[in-house]
Every structure is written in structure tokens, then in C-alpha cells.
Coordinates of C-alpha atoms in Angstrom, one line a residue:
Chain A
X116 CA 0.0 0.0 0.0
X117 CA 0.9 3.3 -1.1
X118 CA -0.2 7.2 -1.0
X119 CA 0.9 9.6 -3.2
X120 CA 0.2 13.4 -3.3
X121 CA -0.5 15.7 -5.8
X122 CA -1.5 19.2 -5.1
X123 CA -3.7 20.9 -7.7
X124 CA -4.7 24.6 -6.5
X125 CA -6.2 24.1 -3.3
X126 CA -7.1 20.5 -4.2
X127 CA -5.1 17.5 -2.8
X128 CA -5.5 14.3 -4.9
X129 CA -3.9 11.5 -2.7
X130 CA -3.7 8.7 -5.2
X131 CA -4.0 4.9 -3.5
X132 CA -1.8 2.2 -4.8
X133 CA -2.0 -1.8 -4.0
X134 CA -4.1 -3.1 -0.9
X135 CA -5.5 -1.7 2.1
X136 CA -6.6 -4.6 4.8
X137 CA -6.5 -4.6 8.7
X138 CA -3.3 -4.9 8.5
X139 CA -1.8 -1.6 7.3
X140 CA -5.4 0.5 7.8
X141 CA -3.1 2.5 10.7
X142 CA -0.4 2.7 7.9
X143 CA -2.9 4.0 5.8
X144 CA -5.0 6.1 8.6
X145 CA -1.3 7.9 9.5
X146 CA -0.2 8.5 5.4
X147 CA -3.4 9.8 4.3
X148 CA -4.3 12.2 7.2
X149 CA -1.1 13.4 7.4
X150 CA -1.2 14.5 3.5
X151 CA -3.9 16.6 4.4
X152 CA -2.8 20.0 5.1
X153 CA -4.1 23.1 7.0
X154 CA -5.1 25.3 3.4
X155 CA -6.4 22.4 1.7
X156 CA -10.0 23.0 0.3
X157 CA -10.8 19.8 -1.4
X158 CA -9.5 16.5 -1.0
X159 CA -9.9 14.0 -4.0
X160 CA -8.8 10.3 -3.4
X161 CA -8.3 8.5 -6.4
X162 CA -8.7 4.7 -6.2
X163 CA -7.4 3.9 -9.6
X164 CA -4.4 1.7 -8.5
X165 CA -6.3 0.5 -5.3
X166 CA -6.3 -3.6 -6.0
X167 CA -7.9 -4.5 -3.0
X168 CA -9.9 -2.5 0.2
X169 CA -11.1 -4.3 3.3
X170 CA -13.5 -3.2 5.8
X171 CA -10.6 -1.7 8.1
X172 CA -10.0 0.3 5.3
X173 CA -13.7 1.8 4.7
X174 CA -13.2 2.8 8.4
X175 CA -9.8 5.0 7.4
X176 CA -11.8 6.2 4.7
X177 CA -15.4 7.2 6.9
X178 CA -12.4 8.5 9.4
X179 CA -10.9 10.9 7.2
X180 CA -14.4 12.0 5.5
X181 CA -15.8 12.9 8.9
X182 CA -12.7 14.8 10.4
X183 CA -13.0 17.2 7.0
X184 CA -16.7 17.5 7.5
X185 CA -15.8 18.9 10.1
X186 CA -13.9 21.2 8.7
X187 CA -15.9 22.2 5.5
X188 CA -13.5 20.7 3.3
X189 CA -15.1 18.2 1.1
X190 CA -14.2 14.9 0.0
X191 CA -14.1 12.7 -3.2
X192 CA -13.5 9.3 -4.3
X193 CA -12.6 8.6 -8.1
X194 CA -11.4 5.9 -10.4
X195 CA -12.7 2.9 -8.7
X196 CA -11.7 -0.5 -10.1
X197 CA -15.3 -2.7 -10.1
X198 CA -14.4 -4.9 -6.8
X199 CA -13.3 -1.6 -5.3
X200 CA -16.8 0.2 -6.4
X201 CA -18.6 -3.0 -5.4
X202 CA -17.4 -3.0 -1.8
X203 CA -18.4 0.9 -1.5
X204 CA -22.1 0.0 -3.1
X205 CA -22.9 -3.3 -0.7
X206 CA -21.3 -1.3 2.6
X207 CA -23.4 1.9 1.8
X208 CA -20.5 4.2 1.6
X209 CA -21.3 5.2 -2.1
X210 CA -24.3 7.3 -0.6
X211 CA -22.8 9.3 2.1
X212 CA -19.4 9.7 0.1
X213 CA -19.2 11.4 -3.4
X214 CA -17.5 9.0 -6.3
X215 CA -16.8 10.0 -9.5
X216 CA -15.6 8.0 -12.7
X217 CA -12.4 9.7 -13.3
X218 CA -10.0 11.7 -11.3
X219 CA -11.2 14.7 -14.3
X220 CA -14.7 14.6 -12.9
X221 CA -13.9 14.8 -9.5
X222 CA -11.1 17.7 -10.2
X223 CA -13.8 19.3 -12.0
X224 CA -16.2 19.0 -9.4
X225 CA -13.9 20.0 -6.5
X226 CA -12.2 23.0 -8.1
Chain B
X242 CA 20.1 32.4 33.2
X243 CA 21.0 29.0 32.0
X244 CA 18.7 26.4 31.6
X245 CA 19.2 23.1 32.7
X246 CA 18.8 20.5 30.4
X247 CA 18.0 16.6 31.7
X248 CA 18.9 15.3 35.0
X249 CA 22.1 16.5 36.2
X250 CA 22.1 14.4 39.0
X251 CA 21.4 11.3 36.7
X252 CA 23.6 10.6 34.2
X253 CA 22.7 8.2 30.7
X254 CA 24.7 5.2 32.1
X255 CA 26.7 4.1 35.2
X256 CA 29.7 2.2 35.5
X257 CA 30.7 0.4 38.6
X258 CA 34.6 -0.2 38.7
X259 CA 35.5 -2.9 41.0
X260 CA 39.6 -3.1 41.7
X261 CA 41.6 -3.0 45.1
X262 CA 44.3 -1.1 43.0
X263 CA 43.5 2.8 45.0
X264 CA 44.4 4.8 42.3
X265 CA 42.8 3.5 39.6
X266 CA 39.6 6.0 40.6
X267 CA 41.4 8.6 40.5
X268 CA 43.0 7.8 37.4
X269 CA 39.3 6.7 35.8
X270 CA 37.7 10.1 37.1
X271 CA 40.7 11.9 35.6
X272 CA 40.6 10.1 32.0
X273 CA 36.9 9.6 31.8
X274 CA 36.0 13.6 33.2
X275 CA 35.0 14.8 29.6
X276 CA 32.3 12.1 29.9
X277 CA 31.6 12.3 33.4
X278 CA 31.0 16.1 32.9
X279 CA 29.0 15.8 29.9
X280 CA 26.6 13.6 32.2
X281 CA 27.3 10.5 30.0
X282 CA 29.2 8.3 32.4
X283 CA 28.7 8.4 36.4
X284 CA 30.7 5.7 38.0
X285 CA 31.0 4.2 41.2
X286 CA 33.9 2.7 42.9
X287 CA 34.3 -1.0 44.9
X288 CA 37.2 -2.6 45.9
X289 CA 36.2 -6.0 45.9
X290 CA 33.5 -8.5 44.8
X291 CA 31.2 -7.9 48.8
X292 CA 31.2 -4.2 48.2
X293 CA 30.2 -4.5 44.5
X294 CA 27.7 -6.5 45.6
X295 CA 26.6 -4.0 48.0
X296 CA 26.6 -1.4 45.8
X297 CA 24.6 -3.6 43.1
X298 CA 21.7 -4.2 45.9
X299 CA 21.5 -1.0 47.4
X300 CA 21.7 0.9 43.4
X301 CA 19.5 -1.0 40.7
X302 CA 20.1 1.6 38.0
X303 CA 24.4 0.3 37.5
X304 CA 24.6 -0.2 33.2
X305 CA 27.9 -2.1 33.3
X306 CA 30.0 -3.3 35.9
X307 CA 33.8 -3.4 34.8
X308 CA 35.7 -6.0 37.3
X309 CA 39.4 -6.8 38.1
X310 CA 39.4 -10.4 38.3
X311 CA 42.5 -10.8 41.4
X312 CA 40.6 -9.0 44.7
X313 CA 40.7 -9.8 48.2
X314 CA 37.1 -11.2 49.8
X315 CA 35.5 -12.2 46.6
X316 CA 37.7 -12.4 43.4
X317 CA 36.1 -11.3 40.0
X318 CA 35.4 -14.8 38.6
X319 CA 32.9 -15.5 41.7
X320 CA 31.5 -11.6 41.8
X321 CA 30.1 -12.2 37.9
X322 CA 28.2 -15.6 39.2
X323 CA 26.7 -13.6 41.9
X324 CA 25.4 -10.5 39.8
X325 CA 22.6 -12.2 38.6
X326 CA 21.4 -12.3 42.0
X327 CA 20.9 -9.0 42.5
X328 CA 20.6 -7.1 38.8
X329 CA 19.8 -8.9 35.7
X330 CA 19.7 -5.7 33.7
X331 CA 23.7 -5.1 33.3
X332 CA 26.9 -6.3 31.9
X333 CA 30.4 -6.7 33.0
X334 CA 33.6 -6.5 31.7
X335 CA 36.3 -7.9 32.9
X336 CA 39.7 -6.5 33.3
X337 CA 42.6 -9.0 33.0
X338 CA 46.2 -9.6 32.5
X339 CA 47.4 -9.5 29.2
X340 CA 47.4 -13.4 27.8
X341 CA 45.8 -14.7 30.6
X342 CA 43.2 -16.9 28.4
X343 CA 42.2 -19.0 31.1
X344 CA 40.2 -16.3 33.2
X345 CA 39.1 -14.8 30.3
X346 CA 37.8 -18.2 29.4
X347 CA 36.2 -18.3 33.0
X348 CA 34.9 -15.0 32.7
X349 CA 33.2 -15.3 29.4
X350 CA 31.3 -18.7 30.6
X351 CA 30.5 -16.6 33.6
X352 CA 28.6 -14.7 31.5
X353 CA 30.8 -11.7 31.0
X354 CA 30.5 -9.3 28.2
X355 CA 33.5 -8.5 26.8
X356 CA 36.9 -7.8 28.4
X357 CA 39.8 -5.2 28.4
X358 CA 43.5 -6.2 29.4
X359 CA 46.2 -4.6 32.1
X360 CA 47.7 -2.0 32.1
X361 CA 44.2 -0.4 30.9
X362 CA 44.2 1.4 27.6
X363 CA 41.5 4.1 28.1
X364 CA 41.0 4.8 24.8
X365 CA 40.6 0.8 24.0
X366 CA 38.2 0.9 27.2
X367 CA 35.8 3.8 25.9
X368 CA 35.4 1.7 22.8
X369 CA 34.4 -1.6 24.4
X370 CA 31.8 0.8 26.7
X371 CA 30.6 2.4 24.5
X372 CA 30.0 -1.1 22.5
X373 CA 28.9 -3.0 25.7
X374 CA 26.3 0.3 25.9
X375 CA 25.1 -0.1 22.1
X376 CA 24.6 -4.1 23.1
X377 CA 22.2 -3.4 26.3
X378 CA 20.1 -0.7 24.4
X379 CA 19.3 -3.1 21.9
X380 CA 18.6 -5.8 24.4
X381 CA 15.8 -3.1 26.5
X382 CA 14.4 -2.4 23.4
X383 CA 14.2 -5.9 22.4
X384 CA 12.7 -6.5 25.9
X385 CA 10.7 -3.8 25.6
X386 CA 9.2 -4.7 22.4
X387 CA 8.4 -8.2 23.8
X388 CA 6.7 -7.0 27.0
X389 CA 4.4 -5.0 24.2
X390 CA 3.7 -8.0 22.0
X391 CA 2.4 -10.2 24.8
X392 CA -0.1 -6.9 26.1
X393 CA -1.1 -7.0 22.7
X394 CA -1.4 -10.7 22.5
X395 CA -3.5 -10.3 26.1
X396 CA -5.5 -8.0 24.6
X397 CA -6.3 -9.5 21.5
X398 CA -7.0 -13.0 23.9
X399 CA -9.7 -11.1 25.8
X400 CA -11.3 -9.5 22.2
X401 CA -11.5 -13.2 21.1
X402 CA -13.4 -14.7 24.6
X403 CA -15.5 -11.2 24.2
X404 CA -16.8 -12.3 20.7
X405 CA -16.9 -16.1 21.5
X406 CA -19.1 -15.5 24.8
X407 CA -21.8 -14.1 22.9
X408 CA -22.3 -16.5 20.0
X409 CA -25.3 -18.6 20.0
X410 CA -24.9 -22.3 20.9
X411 CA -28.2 -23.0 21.0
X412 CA -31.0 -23.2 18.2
X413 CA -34.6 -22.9 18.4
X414 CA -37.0 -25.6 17.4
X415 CA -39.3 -24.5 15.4
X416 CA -41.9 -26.6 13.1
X417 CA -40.9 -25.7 9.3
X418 CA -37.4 -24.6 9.5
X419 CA -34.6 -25.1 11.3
X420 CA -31.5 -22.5 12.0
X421 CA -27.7 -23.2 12.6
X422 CA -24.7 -21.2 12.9
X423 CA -21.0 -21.0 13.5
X424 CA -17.5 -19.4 13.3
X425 CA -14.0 -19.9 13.0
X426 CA -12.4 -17.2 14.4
X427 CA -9.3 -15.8 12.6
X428 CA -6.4 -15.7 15.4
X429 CA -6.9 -12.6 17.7
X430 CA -10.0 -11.0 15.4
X431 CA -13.0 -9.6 17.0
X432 CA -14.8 -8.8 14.2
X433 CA -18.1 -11.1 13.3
X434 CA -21.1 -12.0 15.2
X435 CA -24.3 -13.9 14.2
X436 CA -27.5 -14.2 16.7
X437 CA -30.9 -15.8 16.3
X438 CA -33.8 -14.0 18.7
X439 CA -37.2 -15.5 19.2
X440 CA -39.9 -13.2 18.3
X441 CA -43.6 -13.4 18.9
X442 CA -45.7 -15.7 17.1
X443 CA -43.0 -18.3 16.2
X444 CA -41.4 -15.4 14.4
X445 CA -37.2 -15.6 14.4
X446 CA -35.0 -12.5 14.1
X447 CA -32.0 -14.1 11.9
X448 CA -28.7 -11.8 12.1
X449 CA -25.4 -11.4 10.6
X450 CA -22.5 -8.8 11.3
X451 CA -19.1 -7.6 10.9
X452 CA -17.2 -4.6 12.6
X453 CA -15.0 -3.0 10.9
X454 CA -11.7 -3.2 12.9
X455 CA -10.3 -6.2 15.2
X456 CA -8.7 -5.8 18.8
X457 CA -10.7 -5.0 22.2
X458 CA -12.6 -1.8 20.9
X459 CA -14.1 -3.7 17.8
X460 CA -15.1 -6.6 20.1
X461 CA -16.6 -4.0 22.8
X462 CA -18.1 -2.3 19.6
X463 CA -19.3 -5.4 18.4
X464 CA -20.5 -6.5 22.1
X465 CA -22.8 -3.2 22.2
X466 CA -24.5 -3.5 18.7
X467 CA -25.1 -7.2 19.2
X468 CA -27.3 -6.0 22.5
X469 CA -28.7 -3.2 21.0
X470 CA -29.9 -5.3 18.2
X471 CA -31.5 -7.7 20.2
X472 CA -32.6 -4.6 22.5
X473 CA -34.4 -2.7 19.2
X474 CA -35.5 -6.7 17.0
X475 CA -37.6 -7.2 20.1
X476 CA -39.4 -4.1 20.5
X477 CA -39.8 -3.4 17.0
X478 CA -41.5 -5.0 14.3
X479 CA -39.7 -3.9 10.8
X480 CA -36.3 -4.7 10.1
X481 CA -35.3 -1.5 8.8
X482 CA -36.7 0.1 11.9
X483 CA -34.5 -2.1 13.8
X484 CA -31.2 -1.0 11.7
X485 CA -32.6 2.4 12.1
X486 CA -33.0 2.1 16.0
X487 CA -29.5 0.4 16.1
X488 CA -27.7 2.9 13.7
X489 CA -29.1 5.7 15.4
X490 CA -27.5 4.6 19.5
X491 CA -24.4 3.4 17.6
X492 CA -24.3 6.9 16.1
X493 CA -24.5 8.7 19.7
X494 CA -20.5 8.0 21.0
X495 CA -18.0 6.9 18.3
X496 CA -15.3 8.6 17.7
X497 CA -13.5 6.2 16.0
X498 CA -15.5 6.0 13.4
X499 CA -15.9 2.1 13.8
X500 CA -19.1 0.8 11.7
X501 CA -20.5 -2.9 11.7
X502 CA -22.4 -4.3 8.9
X503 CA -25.3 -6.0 9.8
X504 CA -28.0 -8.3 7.8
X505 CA -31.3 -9.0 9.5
X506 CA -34.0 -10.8 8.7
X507 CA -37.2 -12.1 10.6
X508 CA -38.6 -15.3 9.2
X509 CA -42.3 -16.1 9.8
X510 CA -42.4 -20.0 9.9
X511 CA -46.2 -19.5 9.1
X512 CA -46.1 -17.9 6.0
X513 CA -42.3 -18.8 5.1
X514 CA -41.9 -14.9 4.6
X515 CA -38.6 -13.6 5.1
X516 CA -38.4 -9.5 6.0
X517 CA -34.9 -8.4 5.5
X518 CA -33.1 -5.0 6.0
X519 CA -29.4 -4.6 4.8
X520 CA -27.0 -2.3 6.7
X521 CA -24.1 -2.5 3.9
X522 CA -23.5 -6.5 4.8
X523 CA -22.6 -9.0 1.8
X524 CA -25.8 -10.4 0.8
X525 CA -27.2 -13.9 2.2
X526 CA -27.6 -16.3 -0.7
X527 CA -30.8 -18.0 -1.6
X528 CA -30.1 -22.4 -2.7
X529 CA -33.2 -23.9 -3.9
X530 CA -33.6 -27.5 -4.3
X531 CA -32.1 -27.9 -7.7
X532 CA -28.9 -26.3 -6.4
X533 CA -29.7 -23.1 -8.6
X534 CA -29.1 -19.9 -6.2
X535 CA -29.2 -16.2 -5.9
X536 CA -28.2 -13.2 -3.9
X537 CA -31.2 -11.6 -1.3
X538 CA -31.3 -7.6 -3.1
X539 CA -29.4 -4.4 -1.3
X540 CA -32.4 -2.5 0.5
X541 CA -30.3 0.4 0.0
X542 CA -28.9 0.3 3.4
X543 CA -25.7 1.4 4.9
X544 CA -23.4 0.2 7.3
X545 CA -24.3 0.8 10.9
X546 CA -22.5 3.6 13.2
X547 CA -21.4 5.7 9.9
X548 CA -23.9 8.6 9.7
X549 CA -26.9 8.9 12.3
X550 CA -30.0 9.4 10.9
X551 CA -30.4 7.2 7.6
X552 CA -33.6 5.3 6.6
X553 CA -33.3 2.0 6.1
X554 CA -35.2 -0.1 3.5
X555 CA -36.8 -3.5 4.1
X556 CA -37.5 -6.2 1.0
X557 CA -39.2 -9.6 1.8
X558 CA -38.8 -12.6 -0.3
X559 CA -41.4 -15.6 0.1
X560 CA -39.4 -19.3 0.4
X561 CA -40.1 -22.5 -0.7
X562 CA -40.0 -26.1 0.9
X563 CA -36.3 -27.1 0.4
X564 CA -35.0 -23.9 0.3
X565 CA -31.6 -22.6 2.3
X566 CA -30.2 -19.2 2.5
X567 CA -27.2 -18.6 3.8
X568 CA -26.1 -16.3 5.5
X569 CA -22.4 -15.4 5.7
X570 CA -19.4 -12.5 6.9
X571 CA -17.2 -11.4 3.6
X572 CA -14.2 -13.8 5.5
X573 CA -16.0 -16.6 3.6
X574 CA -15.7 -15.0 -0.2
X575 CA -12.6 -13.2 0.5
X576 CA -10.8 -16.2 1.9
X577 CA -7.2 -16.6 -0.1
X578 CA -5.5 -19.3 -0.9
X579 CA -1.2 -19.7 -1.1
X580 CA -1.8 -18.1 -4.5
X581 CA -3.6 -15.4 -3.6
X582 CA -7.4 -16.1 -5.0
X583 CA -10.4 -15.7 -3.2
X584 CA -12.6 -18.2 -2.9
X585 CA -15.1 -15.6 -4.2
X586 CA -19.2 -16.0 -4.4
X587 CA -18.7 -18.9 -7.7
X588 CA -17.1 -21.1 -5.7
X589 CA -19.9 -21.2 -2.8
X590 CA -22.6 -21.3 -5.0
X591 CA -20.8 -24.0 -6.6
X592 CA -20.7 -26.2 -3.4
X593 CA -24.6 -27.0 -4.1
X594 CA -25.9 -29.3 -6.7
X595 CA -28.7 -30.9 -7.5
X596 CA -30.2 -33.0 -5.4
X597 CA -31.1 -33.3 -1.7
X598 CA -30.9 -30.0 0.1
X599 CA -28.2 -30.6 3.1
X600 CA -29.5 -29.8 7.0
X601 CA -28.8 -26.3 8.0
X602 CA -26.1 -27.7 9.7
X603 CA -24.3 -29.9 7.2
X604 CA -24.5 -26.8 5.2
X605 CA -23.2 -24.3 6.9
X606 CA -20.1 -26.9 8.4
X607 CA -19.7 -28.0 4.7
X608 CA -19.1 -24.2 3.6
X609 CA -16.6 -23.5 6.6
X610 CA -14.9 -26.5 6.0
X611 CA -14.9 -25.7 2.0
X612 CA -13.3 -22.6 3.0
X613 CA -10.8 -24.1 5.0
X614 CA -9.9 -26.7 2.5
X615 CA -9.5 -23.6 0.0
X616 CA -7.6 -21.6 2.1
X617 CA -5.0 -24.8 3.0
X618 CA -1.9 -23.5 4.3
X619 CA -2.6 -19.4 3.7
X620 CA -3.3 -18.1 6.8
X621 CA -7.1 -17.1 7.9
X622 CA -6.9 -12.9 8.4
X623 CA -10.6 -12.9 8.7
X624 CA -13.7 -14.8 10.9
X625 CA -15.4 -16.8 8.8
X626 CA -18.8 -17.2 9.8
X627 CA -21.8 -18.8 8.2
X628 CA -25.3 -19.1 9.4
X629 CA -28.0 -21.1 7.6
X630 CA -31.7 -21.2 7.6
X631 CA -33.0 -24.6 6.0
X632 CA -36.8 -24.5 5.1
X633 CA -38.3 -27.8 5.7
X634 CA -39.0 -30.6 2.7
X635 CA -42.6 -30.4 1.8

């Protein structure tokens, strides 16, 4: 598992590579919160290269959503490979979190 | 004004020198006093094995103790099998006469460090110190490390007889159906639970979950939506009222953000009409006679403890004699084998063919053990849990 940042504007796209499971979900929790920075506006998570997400992952995900509620600084997922979209449509998450098709959309929609 | 930085008084290690020689403390304090001032080194001084010992008992914080071997009272060789006694937590070093491999020998069996020969080379000294030094940091870190893995390993022992304790062992008897359930436990997860509740009428409440972490707060989590669910399916008639109710008390403390998926279900034996809600579980399968099977349809739900407030759908399906749906946690489909496949939704369906419908039992210990068989020498990361409910032949 991997995060990599990209700042666009205001907008941070944190781009997830390889597998997030209960074992590196606090690996995961620590990379992509700490990405986050004070000034950013928009944060747009692009699940392109994401192979494989597990429910401890959803949690880091629901986690990082609700601390930027908070906030005022909204969230997007994009890219989703179809067992990645599939686990977001059977746990619910794809109506309480924004996904888009591609990381365009979501730039689009953010900026 | 200066500020004082650390401990003055304390300084990172301390050395106790044991020799009768008089003026080796002075000459120690006098070649050592760059470290001694920096607060590195403090060192005592004994001048034979008793007092060394009597300095070890009375100060438990001495790093390294660095020993003449030839002493009146108690010679070196004895003093290093007495240490043990009174401090576990140091080394020695012993100081010997150049050649003299015997003592060394001794010494070394004794379980001594590392030694440094007469007349004492200071600057050869500082270097096996400071090596002796590197050695025990690694060794209380080491120590340290362990102590935390067995808490952990405590911890994730008591998260495991959490979830255990509330599993149901026993199944109701009901005319027209009958219900069965278990679990394999990955090692140390506290993650699934399943519960059958008796309802008015001969109704049965059928339920499946998953939280979304492992370790003591998921099995607490999971301890507190099992009750709450039992609390809300026997006061309340729909199952998406029930995931509402439950969603809704979940919502009130969690910080963490911890969720648990949950499928119920109340089956009315009378009119073999099964009311589901789904809060963002993997769907229970449907396996009719002919071994010909389908998913139960998302109500539209979400996972429980996420957002407070969210309606909940309900869908019912009407079952026929022979029927089985099973009811299972994601550990089941996700299961990998040595090459990294998952056993995936194919592969269960696939366990039923035509012909007679197996007990819920035999079904639900045929999946597990399919799974296991599957899985072979990967290990299990997730509980695999599978209830059934069988409806009865015509």
C-alpha cells in the first residue's frame, strides 16, 4: 500500500496504490491524514491503483471524511476499479461519500 | 540564566569499577571527566567482589560493571556468578592480565561481556563501553518490544473470549425450518457475530455482522450493537426500523469511526416470509432444491454507526419447501488461498448441486470447512462465519 500526493490549486488528490486490509489500515489512517494539510480546500482520493480495500479500510476512509466534515473541506473518491466500487455499493458508503468516474470529474467538481 | 537541560544528578549510564588497585579511581575520574561532565558516564567505585555486591543491591540503575578479576574477599570470577542475584539488567567486563586466556575463558562462561586487558588502555576501554552500551540498548528495546507484543497478545486474547461468549450455541425448534450457525475465528479478530432471537408468534429474528476493525474496541463495539440489536428486533416489528434504532445509538458515541455491517432478517415459519433489512453486509444467498441460487437484493442500506440518521429499507422474499439461504461475513468469499485467489461468491454457489438440500447444519459446516480446504496453508486474516436457515421438505 501506497499514498501519493498531488497538489492541484487548493485540491489535494492522494492517489492509493496496491491493498488496504486490517493490517496496514493504521499505515494508511497515518499516510493519508497526514497528507492533508491546513489550506487544503478539497480533497480528492483516487482509487485507480487500489487492487484490493477491506472493511478496516472503509473505516480510514469514513475517518478521514468525517474529520473534513468537520472542517468544510469536502471529499471525493474517483477511479474505482469494479471490486473496489462494489465493496463501496454493498457497505453503503457510495451514498454518504461522493464518487466520481475519473480523477477529471472529481477535479472538476472540487475545483 | 542557563537552563538546565536533563537530570544533572542522573547521568545516561553508570559504571561500577571494581579493583583494590587505590588509584585506579582517581585515574578513571581523571581520563573519563570529559564524559563524566558531559553527564554520559557516572561511575561508582568497589574494591572487591562484597562491596560490588553491596553497591549492586542498594543501586539497581548500574549499566555495566567493569571487574578486576585478582581481589581480596571475593575475586572477580565468583562476583560475575553472583550478579545475577541482585541485577539482571547489566553487563560486566572484565579487566585481565594481558594473555591470561584462562580467566578470560572463565569469565566469558561466567557470562561476561567483553573484556579489556592490564595496564588499561583508556582509549581501548571507551570503545568496548561504549560497544557493551550499544549491546544493552538493543537488548531493553528488544525487551521492551516483547513485553508489548504479549499486552497486545492479552489483549487481542480477551477481544476473542469477548466475541466467543456471545455466539449462540443453542438453536430454536421451530416446526418448518430449522437454524444453525457458526464461526471460525481468525487468530486474535473480533470482528463477526451472528444471533438468532425468538420473536412473537413463532417469528425468528436471523442476524449477521461484521465490525469493521479487530482488537478489544471492535469486540466491545461489536459486544454493544449485538445487545442493541436484540434490544431494538424485540421491540420493533420492521427490520429496517430495527437498523434504524440500532444505527441511530451506535451513532450517539464513536469517535473512532468504527461501523459494523449488519444483515437481519425475521422469518415467519407460518407464511415462510422472510423481512430483511441490509446495513451495507454482503448479501445472504438464496439455494433452492435444484442447487440453482441467488443473492437476497441491497435495501439500499448502509453500514451501521457511519452517519446517524439514515432510513433503512426493508425487502421480503417468500421461500419455498427445500430452500436454504445462507447467511455469511465477507471472511468466507474473501478467503485466499497460497496463491492469492479468493474463494469468491462462484465457488460457494458451486458447493450446491442438484439434489437433496443438506440440514442447515451440514450446510453451513460444509461451507466453513470448503473454505478451510480452499484456504490450505494461507493463513485465515478474517472470521469466517456462516449461518443457515434450512426450510423444511414439503
Amino acid at each position: 500500500m501506497n499514498v501519493q500526493v498531488d497538489h492541484h490549486d487548493k485540491v489535494l488528490v492522494a492517489k492509493v496504490e496496491g491493498r488496504v486490509d486490517s493490517s496496514n489500515s493504521q499505515d494508511f489512517e497515518r499516510q493519508l491524514q497526514g497528507a492533508i494539510g491546513e489550506d487544503v480546500q478539497a480533497v480528492v482520493v483516487d482509487l485507480g491503483q487500489l487492487a484490493y480495500i477491506s472493511s478496516a479500510g472503509l473505516r480510514v476512509v469514513l475517518l478521514v471524511a468525517k474529520t473534513l466534515g468537520q472542517r468544510n473541506v469536502s471529499i471525493s473518491l474517483c477511479a474505482l476499479s469494479d471490486p473496489v466500487q462494489s465493496v463501496f455499493e454493498i457497505s453503503g458508503f457510495n451514498r454518504i461519500i461522493q464518487i466520481y468516474d475519473t480523477q477529471a470529474d472529481a477535479l472538476a467538481a472540487a475545483g | 540564566m542557563a537552563v538546565q537541560v536533563g537530570d544533572r544528578d542522573r547521568p545516561d549510564y553508570k559504571i561500577l569499577v571494581v579493583d583494590d588497585e587505590p588509584d585506579l579511581e582517581r585515574l578513571v575520574r581523571q581520563r573519563m571527566r570529559r564524559h563524566i561532565r558531559r553527564g554520559k558516564y557516572g561511575f561508582e567505585f568497589a574494591g572487591n567482589g562484597v562491596e560490588a555486591l553491596e553497591v549492586l543491591t542498594e543501586k539497581k540503575d548500574i549499566d555495566i560493571v567493569l571487574s578486576d578479576i585478582n581481589m581480596p574477599k571475593m575475586d572477580g570470577l565468583t562476583l560475575l556468578q553472583q550478579i545475577p542475584e541482585v541485577n539482571t539488567d547489566l553487563r560486566s567486563v572484565i579487566v585481565s592480565a594481558y594473555g591470561d586466556m584462562e580467566n578470560i575463558r572463565t569469565a566469558m562462561n561466567r557470562g561476561a561481556f567483553d573484556f579489556v586487558t592490564k595496564p588499561i588502555d583508556f582509549t581501548d576501554l571507551e570503545v568496548t563501553i561504549e560497544r557493551t552500551l550499544r549491546h544493552l540498548d538493543e537488548w531493553r528495546a528488544a525487551l521492551a518490544s516483547r513485553d508489548k507484543l504479549v499486552a497486545i497478545q492479552n489483549e487481542l486474547d480477551v477481544a476473542t473470549k469477548i466475541q466467543q461468549s456471545i455466539l449462540p450455541d443453542k438453536f430454536p425448534h421451530v416446526d418448518g425450518c430449522e437454524v444453525y450457525g457458526c464461526m471460525h475465528a481468525a487468530r486474535n479478530v473480533g470482528g463477526d457475530f451472528f444471533d438468532v432471537i425468538n420473536l412473537d408468534a413463532g417469528r425468528i429474528g436471523l442476524a449477521v455482522a461484521d465490525v469493521s476493525d479487530k482488537g478489544v474496541p471492535a469486540a466491545l463495539f461489536m459486544m454493544s450493537s449485538r445487545t442493541l440489536l436484540k434490544g431494538a428486533a424485540v421491540g420493533v416489528e420492521d427490520p429496517g426500523a430495527v437498523l434504524r434504532e440500532v444505527n441511530d445509538l451506535l451513532n450517539e458515541t464513536n469517535d473512532a469511526a468504527m461501523f459494523v455491517t449488519v444483515f437481519y432478517g425475521v422469518y415467519d415459519p407460518s407464511t415462510r416470509l422472510l423481512t430483511f433489512s441490509n446495513g451495507g453486509h454482503n448479501p445472504p444467498l438464496v439455494v433452492h432444491p435444484d442447487g440453482s441460487s441467488e443473492e437476497l437484493e441491497l435495501t439500499g442500506g448502509l453500514a451501521l454507526g457511519a452517519i446517524p440518521g439514515f432510513e433503512y429499507g426493508q425487502a421480503s422474499v417468500r421461500l419455498s419447501p427445500g430452500d436454504l439461504v445462507v447467511f455469511f461475513t465477507d471472511g468466507v468469499t474473501e478467503a485466499i488461498n497460497v496463491s492469492n485467489e479468493e474463494f469468491g461468491l462462484e465457488s460457494l454457489q458451486g458447493l450446491f448441486g442438484d439434489g437433496r438440500t443438506p440440514t442447515a447444519r451440514e450446510a453451513a459446516e460444509m461451507i466453513l470447512q470448503a473454505v478451510q480446504d480452499f484456504a490450505g496453508e494461507a493463513p485465515q486474516f478474517d472470521d469466517l462465519t456462516c449461518m443457515t436457515l434450512r426450510i423444511a421438505d414439503e
